mmCIF file of C-alpha atoms in Angstrom:
data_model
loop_
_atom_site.group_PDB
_atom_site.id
_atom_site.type_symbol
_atom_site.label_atom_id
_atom_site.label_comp_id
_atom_site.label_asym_id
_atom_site.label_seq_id
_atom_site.Cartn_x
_atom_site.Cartn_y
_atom_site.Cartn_z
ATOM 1 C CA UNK N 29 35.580 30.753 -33.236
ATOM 2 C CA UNK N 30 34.667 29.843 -36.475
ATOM 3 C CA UNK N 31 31.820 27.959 -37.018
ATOM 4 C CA UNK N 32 30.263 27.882 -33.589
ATOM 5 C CA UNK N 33 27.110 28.328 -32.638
ATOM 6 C CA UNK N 34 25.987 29.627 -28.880
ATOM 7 C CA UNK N 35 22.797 28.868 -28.333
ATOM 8 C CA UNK N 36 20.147 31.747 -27.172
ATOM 9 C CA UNK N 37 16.673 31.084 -25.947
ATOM 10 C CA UNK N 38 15.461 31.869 -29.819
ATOM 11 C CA UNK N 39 17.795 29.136 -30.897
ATOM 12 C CA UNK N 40 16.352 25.759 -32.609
ATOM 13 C CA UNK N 41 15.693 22.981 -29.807
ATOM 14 C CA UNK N 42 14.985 26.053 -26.937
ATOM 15 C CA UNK N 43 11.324 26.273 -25.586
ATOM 16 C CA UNK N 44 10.286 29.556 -24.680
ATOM 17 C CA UNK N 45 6.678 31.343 -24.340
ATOM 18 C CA UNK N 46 3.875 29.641 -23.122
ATOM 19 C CA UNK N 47 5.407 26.161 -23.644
ATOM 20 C CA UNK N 48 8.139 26.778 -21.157
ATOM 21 C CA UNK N 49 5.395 28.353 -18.776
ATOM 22 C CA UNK N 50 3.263 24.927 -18.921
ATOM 23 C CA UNK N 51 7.208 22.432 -18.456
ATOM 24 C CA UNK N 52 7.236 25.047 -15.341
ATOM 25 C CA UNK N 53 3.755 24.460 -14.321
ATOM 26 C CA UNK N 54 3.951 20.788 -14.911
ATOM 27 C CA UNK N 55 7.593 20.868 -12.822
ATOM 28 C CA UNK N 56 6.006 21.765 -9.892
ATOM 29 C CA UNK N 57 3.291 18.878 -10.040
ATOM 30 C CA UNK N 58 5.948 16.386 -10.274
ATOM 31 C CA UNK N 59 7.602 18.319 -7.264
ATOM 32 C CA UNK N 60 4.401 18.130 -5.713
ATOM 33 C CA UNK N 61 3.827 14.659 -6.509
ATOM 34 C CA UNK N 62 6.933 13.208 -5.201
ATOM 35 C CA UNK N 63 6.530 15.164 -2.140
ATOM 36 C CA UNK N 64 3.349 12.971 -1.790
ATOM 37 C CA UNK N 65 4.529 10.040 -2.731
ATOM 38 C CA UNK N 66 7.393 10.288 0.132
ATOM 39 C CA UNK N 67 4.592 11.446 2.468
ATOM 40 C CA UNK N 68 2.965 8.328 1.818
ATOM 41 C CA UNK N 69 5.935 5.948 2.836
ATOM 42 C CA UNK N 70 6.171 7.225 6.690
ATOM 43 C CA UNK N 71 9.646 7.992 6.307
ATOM 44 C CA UNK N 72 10.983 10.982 7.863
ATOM 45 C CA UNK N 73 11.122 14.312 6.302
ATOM 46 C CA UNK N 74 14.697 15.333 6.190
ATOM 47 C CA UNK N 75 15.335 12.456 4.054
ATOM 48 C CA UNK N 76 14.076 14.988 1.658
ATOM 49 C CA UNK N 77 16.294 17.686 1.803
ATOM 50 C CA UNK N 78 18.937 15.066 2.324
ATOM 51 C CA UNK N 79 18.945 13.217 -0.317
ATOM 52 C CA UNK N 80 17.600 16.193 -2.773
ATOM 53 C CA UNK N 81 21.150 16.477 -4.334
ATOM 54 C CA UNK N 82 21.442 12.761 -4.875
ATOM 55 C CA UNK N 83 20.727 13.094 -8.717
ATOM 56 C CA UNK N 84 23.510 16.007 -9.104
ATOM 57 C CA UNK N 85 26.050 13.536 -9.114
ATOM 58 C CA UNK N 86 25.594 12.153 -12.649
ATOM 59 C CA UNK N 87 27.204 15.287 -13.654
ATOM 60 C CA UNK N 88 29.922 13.353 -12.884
ATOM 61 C CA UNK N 89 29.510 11.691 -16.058
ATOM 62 C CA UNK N 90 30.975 15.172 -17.845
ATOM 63 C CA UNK N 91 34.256 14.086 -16.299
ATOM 64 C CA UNK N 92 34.155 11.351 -19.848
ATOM 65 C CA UNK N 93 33.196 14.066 -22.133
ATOM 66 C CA UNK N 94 29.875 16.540 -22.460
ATOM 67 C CA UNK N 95 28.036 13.675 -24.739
ATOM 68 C CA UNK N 96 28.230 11.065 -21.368
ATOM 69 C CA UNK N 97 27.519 13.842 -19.076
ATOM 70 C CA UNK N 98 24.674 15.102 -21.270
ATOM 71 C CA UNK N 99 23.419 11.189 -21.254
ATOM 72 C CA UNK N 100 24.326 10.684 -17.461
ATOM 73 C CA UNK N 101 22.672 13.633 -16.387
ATOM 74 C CA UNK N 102 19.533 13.520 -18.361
ATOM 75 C CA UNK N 103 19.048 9.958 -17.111
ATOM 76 C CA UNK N 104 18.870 11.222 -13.559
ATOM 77 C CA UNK N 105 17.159 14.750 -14.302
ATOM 78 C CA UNK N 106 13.867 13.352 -16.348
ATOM 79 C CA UNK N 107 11.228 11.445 -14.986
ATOM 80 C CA UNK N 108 11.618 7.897 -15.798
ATOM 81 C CA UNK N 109 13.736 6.765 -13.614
ATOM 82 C CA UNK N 110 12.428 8.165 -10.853
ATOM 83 C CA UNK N 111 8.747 7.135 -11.585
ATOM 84 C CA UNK N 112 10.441 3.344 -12.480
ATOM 85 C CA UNK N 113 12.024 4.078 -8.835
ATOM 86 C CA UNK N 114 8.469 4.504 -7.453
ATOM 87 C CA UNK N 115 6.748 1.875 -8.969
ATOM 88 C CA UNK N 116 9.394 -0.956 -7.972
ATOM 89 C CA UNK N 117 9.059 0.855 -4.258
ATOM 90 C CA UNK N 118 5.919 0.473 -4.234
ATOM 91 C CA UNK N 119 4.795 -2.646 -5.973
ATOM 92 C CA UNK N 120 7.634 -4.435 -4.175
ATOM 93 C CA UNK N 121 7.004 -2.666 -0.912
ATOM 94 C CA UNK N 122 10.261 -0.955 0.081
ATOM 95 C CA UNK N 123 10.118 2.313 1.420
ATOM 96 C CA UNK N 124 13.961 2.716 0.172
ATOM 97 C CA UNK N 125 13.372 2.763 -3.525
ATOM 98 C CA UNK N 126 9.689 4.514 -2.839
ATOM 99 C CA UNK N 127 11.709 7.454 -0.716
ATOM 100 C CA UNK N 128 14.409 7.935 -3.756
ATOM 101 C CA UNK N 129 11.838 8.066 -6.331
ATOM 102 C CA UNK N 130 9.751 10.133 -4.693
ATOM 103 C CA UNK N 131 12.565 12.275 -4.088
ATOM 104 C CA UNK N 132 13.793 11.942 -7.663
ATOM 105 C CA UNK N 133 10.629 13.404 -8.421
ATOM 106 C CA UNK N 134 10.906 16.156 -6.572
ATOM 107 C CA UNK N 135 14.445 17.386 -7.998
ATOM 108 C CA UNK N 136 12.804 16.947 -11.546
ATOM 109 C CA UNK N 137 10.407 18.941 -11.031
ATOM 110 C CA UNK N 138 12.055 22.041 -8.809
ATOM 111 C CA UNK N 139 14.518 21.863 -11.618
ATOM 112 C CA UNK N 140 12.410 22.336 -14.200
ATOM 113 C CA UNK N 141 10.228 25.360 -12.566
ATOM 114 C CA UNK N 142 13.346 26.514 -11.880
ATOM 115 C CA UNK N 143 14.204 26.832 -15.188
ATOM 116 C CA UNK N 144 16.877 23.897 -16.036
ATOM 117 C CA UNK N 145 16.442 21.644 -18.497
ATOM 118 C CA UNK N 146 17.669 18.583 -20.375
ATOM 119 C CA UNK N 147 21.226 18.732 -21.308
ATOM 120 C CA UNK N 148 22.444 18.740 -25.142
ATOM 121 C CA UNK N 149 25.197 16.892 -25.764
ATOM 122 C CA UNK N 150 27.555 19.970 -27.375
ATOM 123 C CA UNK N 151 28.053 21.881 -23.575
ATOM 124 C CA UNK N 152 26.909 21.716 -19.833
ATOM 125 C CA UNK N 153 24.632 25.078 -19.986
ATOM 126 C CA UNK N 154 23.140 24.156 -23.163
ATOM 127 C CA UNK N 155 19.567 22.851 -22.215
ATOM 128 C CA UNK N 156 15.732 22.431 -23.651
ATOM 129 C CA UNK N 157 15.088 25.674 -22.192
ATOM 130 C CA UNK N 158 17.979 27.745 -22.921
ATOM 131 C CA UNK N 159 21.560 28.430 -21.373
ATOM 132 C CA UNK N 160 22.635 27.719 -17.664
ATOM 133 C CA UNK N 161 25.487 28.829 -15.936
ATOM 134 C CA UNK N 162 28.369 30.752 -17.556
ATOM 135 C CA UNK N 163 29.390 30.262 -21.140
ATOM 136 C CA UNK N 164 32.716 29.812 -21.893
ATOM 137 C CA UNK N 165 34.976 30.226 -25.380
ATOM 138 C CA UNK N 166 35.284 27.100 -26.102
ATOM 139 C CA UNK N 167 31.548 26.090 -25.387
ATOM 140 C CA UNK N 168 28.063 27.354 -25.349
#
C-alpha cells in the first residue's frame, strides 16, 4: 500500500537500547510492588493469578475502532489507574480496590518486562517498544 508506514523497532516513537532495558527493569518493580502491596491486604493469593487478566479486557475497546482500543487499553495497561486503585484501597480501607490495584500493578509491570508497550492509535501491535503480534496488510 501506498503511503503506509510499518513501524520497526528503529521507527520514530520506538524505544530500544538501554532505555527499553531500564522500562524492563522498572516493569518488574512495579510487578514487584503490586505483588507487595496485595501481600499487604491479607487476601488470598490466587486472587492474583485470577484476576491477572482483568485489564486484557479493555482491548475490547478495539471492537469501536484502533484509536478507542489504543485509548481503552492504555488506560488499563499504564500505571495510573492502578496506583489511583491503590491509594483509594488503601486510604479508604477496602481490601477490594487495594487487591485490583495491586494486581493492576502487577500486569503493568510483567507486561512491560515482557516487552509490550503502550498502544498507538494507527494498529493493535504498534506499541512504545516496537511491534506485537502479527502484522497484517492493512495495518502495522
Amino acid at each position: 500500500m501506498t503511503g503506509t508506514v510499518v513501524p520497526t523497532a528503529t521507527s520514530p516513537g520506538v524505544v530500544t537500547g538501554r532505555p527499553r532495558a531500564w522500562l524492563q527493569a522498572e516493569g518488574i518493580a512495579l510487578a514487584a510492588a503490586g505483588l507487595i502491596a496485595h501481600g499487604s491486604t491479607g487476601a488470598p493469593w490466587w486472587l492474583v493469578p485470577a484476576l491477572f487478566l482483568v485489564p486484557d479486557l479493555a482491548m475490547l475497546g478495539y471492537l469501536a475502532g484502533d484509536r478507542v482500543g489504543a485509548w481503552t487499553y492504555n488506560l488499563s495497561h499504564t500505571a495510573p489507574l492502578a496506583v489511583v486503585l491503590l491509594a483509594a484501597g488503601l486510604g479508604w480501607d477496602v481490601a477490594a480496590l487495594t487487591v485490583a490495584g495491586a494486581v493492576g500493578l502487577v500486569h503493568v509491570g510483567l507486561d512491560r518486562a515482557l516487552g509490550y508497550g503502550v498502544k498507538y492509535d494507527d494498529g493493535f501491535g504498534h506499541t512504545h517498544l516496537g511491534m506485537k503480534g502479527p502484522a497484517g496488510p492493512d495495518r502495522p
